[in-house]
Coordinates of C-alpha atoms in Angstrom, one line a residue:
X1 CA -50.6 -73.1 3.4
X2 CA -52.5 -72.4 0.6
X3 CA -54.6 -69.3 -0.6
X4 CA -52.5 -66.3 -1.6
X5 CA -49.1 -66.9 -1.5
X6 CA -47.7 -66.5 1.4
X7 CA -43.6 -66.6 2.9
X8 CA -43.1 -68.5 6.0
X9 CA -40.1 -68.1 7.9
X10 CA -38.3 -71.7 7.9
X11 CA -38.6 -74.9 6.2
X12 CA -42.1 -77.2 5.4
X13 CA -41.5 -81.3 4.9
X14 CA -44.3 -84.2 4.2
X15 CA -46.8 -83.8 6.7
X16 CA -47.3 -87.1 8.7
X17 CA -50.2 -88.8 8.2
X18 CA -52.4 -89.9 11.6
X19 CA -52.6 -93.5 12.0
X20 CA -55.2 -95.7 13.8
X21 CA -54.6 -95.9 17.3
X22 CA -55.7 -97.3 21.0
X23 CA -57.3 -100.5 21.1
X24 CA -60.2 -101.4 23.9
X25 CA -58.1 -103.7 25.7
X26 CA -55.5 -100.8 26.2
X27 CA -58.3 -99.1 28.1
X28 CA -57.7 -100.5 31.1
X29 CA -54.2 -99.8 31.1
X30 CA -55.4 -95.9 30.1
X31 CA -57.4 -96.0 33.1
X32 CA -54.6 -96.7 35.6
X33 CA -52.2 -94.2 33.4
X34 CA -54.6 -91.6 34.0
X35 CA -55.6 -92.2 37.5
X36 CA -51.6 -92.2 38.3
X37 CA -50.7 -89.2 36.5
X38 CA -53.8 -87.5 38.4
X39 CA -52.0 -88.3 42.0
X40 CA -48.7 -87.1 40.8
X41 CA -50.2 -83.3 40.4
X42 CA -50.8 -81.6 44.1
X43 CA -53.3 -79.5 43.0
X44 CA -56.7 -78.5 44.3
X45 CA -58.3 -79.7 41.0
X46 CA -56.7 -81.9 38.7
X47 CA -58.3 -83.5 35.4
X48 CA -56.5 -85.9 33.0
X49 CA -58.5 -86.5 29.5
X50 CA -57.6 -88.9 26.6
X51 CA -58.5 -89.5 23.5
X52 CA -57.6 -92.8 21.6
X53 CA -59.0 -93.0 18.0
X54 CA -62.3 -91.3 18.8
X55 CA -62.5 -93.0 22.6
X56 CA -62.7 -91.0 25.8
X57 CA -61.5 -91.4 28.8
X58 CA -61.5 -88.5 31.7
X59 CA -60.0 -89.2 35.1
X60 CA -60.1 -86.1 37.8
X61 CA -59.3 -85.6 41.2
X62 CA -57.4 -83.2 43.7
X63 CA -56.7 -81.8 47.2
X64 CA -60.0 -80.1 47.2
X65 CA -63.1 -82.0 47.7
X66 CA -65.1 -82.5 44.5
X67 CA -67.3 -78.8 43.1
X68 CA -70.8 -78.7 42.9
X69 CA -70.4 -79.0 38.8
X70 CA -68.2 -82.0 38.4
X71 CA -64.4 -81.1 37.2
X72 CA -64.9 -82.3 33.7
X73 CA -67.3 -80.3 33.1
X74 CA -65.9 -76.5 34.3
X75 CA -63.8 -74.2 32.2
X76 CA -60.7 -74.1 32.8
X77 CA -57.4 -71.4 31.6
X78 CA -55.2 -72.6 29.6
X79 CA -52.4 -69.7 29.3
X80 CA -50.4 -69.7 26.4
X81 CA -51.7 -73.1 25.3
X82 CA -54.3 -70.6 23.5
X83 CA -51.5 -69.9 21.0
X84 CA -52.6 -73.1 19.2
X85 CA -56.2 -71.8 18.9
X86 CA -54.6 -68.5 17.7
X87 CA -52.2 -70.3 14.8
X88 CA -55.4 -72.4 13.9
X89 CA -57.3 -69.1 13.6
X90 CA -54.2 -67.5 11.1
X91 CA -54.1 -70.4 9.2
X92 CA -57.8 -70.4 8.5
X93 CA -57.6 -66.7 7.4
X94 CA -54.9 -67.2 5.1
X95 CA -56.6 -70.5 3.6
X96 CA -60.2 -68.5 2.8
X97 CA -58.3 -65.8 1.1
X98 CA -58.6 -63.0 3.5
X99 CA -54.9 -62.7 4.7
X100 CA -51.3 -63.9 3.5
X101 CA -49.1 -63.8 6.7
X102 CA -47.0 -61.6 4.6
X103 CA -48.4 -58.5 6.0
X104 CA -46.2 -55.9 7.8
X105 CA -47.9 -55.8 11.6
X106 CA -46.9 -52.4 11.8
X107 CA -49.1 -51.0 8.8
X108 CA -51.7 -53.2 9.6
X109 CA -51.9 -51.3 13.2
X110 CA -51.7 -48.1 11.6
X111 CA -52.5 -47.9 7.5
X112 CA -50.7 -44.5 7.4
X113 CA -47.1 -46.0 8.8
X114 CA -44.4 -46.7 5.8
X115 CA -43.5 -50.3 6.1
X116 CA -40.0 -51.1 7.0
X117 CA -37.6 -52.2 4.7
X118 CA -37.7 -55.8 6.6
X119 CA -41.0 -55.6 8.3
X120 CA -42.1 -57.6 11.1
X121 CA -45.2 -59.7 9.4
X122 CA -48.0 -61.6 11.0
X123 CA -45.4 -65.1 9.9
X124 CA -43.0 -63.7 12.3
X125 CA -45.2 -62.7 14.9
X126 CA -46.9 -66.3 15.3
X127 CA -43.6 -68.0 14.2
X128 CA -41.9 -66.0 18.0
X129 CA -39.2 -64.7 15.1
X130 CA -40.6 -61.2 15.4
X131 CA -37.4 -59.9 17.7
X132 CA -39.8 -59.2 20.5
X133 CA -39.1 -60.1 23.9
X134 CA -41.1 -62.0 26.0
X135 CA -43.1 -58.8 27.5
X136 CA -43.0 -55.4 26.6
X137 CA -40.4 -53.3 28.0
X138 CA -42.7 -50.9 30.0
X139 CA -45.0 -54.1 31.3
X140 CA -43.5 -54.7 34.1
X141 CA -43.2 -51.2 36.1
X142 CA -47.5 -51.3 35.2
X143 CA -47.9 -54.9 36.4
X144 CA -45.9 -54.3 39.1
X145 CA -48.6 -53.1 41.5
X146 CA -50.8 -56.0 40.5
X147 CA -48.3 -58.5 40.3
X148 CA -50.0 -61.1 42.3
X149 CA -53.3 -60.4 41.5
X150 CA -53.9 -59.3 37.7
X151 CA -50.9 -58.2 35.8
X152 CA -51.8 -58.5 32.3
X153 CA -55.7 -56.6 33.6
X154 CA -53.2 -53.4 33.5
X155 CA -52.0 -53.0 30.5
X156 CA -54.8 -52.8 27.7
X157 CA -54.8 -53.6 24.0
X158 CA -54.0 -49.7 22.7
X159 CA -50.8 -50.3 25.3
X160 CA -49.4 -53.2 23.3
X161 CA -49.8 -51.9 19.6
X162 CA -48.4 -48.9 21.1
X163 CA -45.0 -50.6 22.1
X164 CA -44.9 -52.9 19.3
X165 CA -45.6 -49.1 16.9
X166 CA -42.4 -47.7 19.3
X167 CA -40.7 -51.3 19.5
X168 CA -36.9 -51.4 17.6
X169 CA -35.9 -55.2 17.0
X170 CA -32.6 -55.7 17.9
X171 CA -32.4 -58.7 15.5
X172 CA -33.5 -58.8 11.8
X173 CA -36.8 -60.1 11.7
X174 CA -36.9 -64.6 10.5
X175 CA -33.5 -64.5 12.0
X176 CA -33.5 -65.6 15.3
X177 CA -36.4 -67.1 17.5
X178 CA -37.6 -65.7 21.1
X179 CA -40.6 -66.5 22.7
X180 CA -42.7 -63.7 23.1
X181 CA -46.3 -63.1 24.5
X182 CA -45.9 -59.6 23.2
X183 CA -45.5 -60.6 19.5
X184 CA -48.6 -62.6 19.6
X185 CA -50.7 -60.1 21.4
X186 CA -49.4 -57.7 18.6
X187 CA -50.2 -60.4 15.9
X188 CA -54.2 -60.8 17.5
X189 CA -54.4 -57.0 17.1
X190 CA -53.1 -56.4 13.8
X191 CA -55.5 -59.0 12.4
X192 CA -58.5 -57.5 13.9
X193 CA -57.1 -54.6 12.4
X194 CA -56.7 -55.9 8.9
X195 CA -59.8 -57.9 9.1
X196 CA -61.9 -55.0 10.9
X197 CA -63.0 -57.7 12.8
X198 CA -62.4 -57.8 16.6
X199 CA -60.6 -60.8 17.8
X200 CA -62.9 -63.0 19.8
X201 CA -65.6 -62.3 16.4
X202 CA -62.8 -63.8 14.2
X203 CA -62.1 -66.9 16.8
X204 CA -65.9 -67.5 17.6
X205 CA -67.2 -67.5 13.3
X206 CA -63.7 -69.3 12.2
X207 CA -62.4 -71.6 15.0
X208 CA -65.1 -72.1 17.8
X209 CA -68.5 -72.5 16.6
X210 CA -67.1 -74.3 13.1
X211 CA -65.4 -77.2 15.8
X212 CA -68.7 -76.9 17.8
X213 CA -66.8 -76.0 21.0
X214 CA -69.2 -74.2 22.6
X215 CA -67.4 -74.5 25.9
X216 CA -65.1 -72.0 25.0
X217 CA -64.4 -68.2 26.0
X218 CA -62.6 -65.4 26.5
X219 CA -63.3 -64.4 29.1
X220 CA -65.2 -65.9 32.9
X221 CA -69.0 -64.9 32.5
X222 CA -69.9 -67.7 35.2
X223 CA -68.8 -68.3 38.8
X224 CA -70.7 -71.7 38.7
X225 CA -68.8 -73.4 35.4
X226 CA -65.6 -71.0 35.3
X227 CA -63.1 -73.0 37.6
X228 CA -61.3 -71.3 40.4
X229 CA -57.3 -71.2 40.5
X230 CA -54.8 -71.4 43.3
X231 CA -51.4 -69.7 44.3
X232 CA -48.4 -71.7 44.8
X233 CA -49.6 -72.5 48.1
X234 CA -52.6 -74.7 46.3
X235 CA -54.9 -73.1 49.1
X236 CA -55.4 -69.1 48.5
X237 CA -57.9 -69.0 45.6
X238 CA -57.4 -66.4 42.7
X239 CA -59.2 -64.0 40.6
X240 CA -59.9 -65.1 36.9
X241 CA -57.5 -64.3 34.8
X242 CA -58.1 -60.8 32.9
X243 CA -55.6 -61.0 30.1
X244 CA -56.1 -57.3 28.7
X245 CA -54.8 -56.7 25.6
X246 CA -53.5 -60.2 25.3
X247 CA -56.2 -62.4 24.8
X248 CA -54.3 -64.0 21.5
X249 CA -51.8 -65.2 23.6
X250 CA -53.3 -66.7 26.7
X251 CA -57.3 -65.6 26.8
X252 CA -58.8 -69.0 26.2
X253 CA -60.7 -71.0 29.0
X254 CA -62.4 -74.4 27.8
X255 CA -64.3 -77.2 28.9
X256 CA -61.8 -80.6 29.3
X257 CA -64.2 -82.0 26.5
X258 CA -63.9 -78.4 24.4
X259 CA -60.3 -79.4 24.0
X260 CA -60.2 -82.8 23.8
X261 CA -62.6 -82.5 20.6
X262 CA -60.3 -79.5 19.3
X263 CA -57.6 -82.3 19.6
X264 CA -59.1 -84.4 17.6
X265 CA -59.9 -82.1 14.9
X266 CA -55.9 -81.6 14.8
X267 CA -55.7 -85.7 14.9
X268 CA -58.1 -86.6 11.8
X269 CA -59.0 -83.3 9.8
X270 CA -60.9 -84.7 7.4
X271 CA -64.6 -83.9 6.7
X272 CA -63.8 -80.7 9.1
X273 CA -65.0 -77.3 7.9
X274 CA -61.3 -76.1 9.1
X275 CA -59.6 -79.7 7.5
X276 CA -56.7 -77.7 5.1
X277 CA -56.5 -75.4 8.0
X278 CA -56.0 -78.6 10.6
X279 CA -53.3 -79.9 8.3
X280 CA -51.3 -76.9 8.1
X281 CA -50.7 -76.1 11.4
X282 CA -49.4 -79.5 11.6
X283 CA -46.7 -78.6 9.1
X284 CA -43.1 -77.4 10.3
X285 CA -42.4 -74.1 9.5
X286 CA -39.0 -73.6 11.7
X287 CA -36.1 -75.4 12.6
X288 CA -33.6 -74.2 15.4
X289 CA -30.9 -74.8 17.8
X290 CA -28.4 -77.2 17.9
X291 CA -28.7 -79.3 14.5
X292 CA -32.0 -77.3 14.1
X293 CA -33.1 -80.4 16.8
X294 CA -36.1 -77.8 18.0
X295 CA -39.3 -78.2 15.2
X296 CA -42.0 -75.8 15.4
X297 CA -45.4 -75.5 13.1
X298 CA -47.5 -71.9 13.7
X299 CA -49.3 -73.4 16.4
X300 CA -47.5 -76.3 18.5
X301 CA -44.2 -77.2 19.7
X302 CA -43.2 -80.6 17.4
X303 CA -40.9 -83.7 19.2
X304 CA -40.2 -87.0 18.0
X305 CA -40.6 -90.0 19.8
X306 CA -39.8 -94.1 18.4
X307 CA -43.4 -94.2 16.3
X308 CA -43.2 -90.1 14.9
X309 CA -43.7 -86.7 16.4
X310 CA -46.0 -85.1 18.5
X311 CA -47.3 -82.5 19.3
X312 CA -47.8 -80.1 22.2
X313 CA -48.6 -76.9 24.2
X314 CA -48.6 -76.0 27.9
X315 CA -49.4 -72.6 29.5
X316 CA -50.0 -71.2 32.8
X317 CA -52.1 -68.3 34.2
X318 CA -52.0 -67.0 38.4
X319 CA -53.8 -69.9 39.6
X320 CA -54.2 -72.7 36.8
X321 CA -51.9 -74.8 34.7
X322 CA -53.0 -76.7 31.1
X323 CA -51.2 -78.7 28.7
X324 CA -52.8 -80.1 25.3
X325 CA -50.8 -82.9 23.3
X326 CA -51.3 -85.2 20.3
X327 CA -49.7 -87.8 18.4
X328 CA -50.8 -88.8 15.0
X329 CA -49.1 -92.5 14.7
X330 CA -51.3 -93.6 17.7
X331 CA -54.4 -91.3 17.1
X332 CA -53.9 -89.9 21.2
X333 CA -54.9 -86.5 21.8
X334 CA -54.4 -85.7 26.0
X335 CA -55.5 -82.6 27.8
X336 CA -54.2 -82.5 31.5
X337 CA -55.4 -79.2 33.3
X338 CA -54.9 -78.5 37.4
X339 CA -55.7 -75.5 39.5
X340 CA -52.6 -74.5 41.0
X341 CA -50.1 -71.6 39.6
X342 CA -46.3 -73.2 38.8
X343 CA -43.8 -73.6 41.4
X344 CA -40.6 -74.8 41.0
X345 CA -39.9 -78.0 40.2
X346 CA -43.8 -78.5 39.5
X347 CA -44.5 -82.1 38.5
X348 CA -47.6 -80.8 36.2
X349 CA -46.0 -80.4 32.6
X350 CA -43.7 -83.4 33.1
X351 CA -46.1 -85.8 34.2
X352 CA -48.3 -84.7 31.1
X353 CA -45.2 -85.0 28.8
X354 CA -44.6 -88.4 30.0
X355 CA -47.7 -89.8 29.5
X356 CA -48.4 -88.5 25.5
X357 CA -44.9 -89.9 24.9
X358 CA -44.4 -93.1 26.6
X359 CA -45.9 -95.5 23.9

C-alpha cells in the first residue's frame, strides 16, 4: 500500500493481473450453471449473480413464492462478507494519506492510554492477527437472552472498545492468526476514532457513493426492499439483523447488482476513483498453516485454482447467508445470496465455491 509507510504483518508478491474472460457462447452454459446451483440451496429466497468480463447474468428462485419486488432487486445481509468492504475502506484511508495501519487501536480509542510496547495496530486488527477471539469474552452471558433473536443488538459500540481497552492477548500481536469479529469491530471504531469520522460517514464518502452503490446500507430503513431471513427451519421469518457495535464486521446489506458492480471494481480497477485501493486489497499480506498453504490480503480469503487465484468471502447473519467471489484470469465476479440461517451440512457456501472455481 502506498501513502505513508505503513508495516503489514506477512509477506506481499506480484499482484496478478485480471485477464479477459467469458465469451457469449459460454452464456448459455452460465445460464444452466446458475439455474442448477439455485436448486441445490433450500432456501426461501435464493439469487445467483455473475459477472463475466462486464456481462450479467442473475438467476433467482426459492421455496417461497416470488416477493412483490423481484429478488434481484432487494437488499440482502451479507454477515462477515462486509469485511471486504471494511479492508477496501482501510486501504483507501491509508492510500489518501489519512492513516498508516501502523496505529496502536488502543490509543486511537483512548488518546490519553500509553501504547504498549507491541501494540495491537489497525494491520493486526484487519489482518485477524490481533490475539482476539472470535467474540468478546463477556458477549455471550449479554447475548444470551437474545440469542435467537438479536445478539449482537445487545452489546453496543462503547461495550466492544471497552473489552478490547480491558482485553490481554494471550499471543504477541502478527504472531498467530484467529478469526475474530471482535478485532474488526474494534478496528471500525478506532478509525472513526482516529478519523473523528463515524463509521458508516467514512464507508458512504470513500467506498459506497465513489463505486456508485447506492444499494447499500447499514442498516434496514425499508420493509418493502430490505429482504426478510429465515431460521434453520427455512419457514419462521426473522428480524433484521441489528449488528450494534459491529457494523465493520458484518453490517452491510446490498442489492445483488450493488455487489456484483463492487466485484467488478475488485476485477478491473482501473479508471476507478478507489483503483490503487482496488489493487491492494488484492495483494497478500499473510501466509499460514501448513506450508503457509492459507493466503490472505486485508480484505478476502485468496485460493488457487489451474488458471490463478481467487478470491472470496462468505458470511452469515440469523436468517440470511451471502458469499461474494472473483477470479481475475477469467474476469468472473459471482455473488450467491439465500434467505435461510446455516445448518449443518448447508449446501450454500459449497455450491457457491464450486461454481467460481470449476473453470
Amino acid at each position: 500500500m502506498t501513502g505513508r509507510r505503513t508495516s503489514w504483518p506477512g509477506v506481499t508478491d506480484d499482484l496478478d493481473e485480471a485477464r479477459t474472460g467469458g465469451d457469449p457462447a459460454d452464456d448459455d452454459a452460465w445460464r444452466e450453471r446458475l439455474e442448477s446451483a439455485v436448486d441445490a440451496v433450500d432456501a426461501p429466497d435464493v439469487v445467483f449473480a455473475v459477472s463475466r468480463s462486464g456481462r450479467r447474468m442473475l438467476h433467482c428462485g426459492g421455496s417461497a413464492p416470488p416477493p412483490p419486488v423481484p429478488r434481484q432487486d432487494l437488499r440482502y445481509e451479507i454477515g462477515s462478507a462486509s469485511k471486504a468492504f471494511t479492508g477496501l475502506l482501510l486501504a483507501r484511508l491509508i492510500q489518501r494519506g489519512l492513516l498508516t495501519g501502523g496505529e496502536p487501536a488502543a490509543v486511537c480509542l483512548d488518546p490519553d492510554r500509553r501504547p504498549d510496547p507491541v501494540p495491537v495496530t489497525l494491520a493486526h486488527l484487519i489482518t485477524h492477527t490481533a490475539g482476539l477471539p472470535a467474540l468478546p469474552a463477556d458477549f455471550y452471558p449479554r447475548a444470551l437472552p437474545a440469542w435467537r433473536t438479536n445478539p449482537y443488538g445487545r452489546y453496543p459500540a462503547e461495550r466492544v472498545a471497552d473489552a478490547f481497552l480491558r482485553h490481554r492477548p494471550r499471543h504477541r500481536p502478527g504472531t498467530r492468526w484467529h478469526y475474530s469479529n471482535f478485532g474488526v469491530a474494534v478496528l471500525g471504531h478506532a478509525v472513526a476514532a482516529a478519523t473523528g469520522t463515524a463509521w458508516a460517514d467514512l464507508l458512504g464518502a470513500h467506498v459506497l457513493r465513489p463505486l456508485g452503490l447506492s444499494g447499500t446500507a447499514l442498516a434496514a430503513d425499508d420493509p418493502k426492499t430490505d429482504v426478510v431471513g429465515h431460521g434453520k427451519d427455512g419457514r419462521t421469518p426473522t428480524r433484521a439483523f441489528d449488528a450494534g457495535g459491529f457494523d465493520a464486521a458484518g453490517a452491510v446489506r446490498a442489492t445483488p447488482h450493488d455487489l456484483l458492480t463492487f466485484l467488478e471494481a475488485h476485477l478491473d480497477p482501473a479508471g476507478s476513483p478507489l483503483a490503487e485501493s482496488l489493487r491492494a486489497v488484492r495483494t497478500p499480506v499473510l501466509r499460514r498453516g501448513l506450508d503457509r498453504r492459507h493466503i490472505h490480503t486485508v480484505a478476502w480469503f485468496r485460493h488457487p485454482t489451474d488458471g490463478g487465484p481467487m478470491y472470496f468471502h462468505s458470511g452469515a447473519t440469523l436468517g440470511q447467508q451471502a458469499f461474494l467471489g472473483f477470479r481475475p484470469d477469467t474476469g468472473t465476479a459471482l455473488v450467491a445470496l439465500c434467505t435461510r440461517r446455516f445448518r449443518a451440512r448447508d449446501a450454500f457456501v459449497a455450491t457457491a465455491y464450486a461454481l467460481l472455481a470449476q473453470e
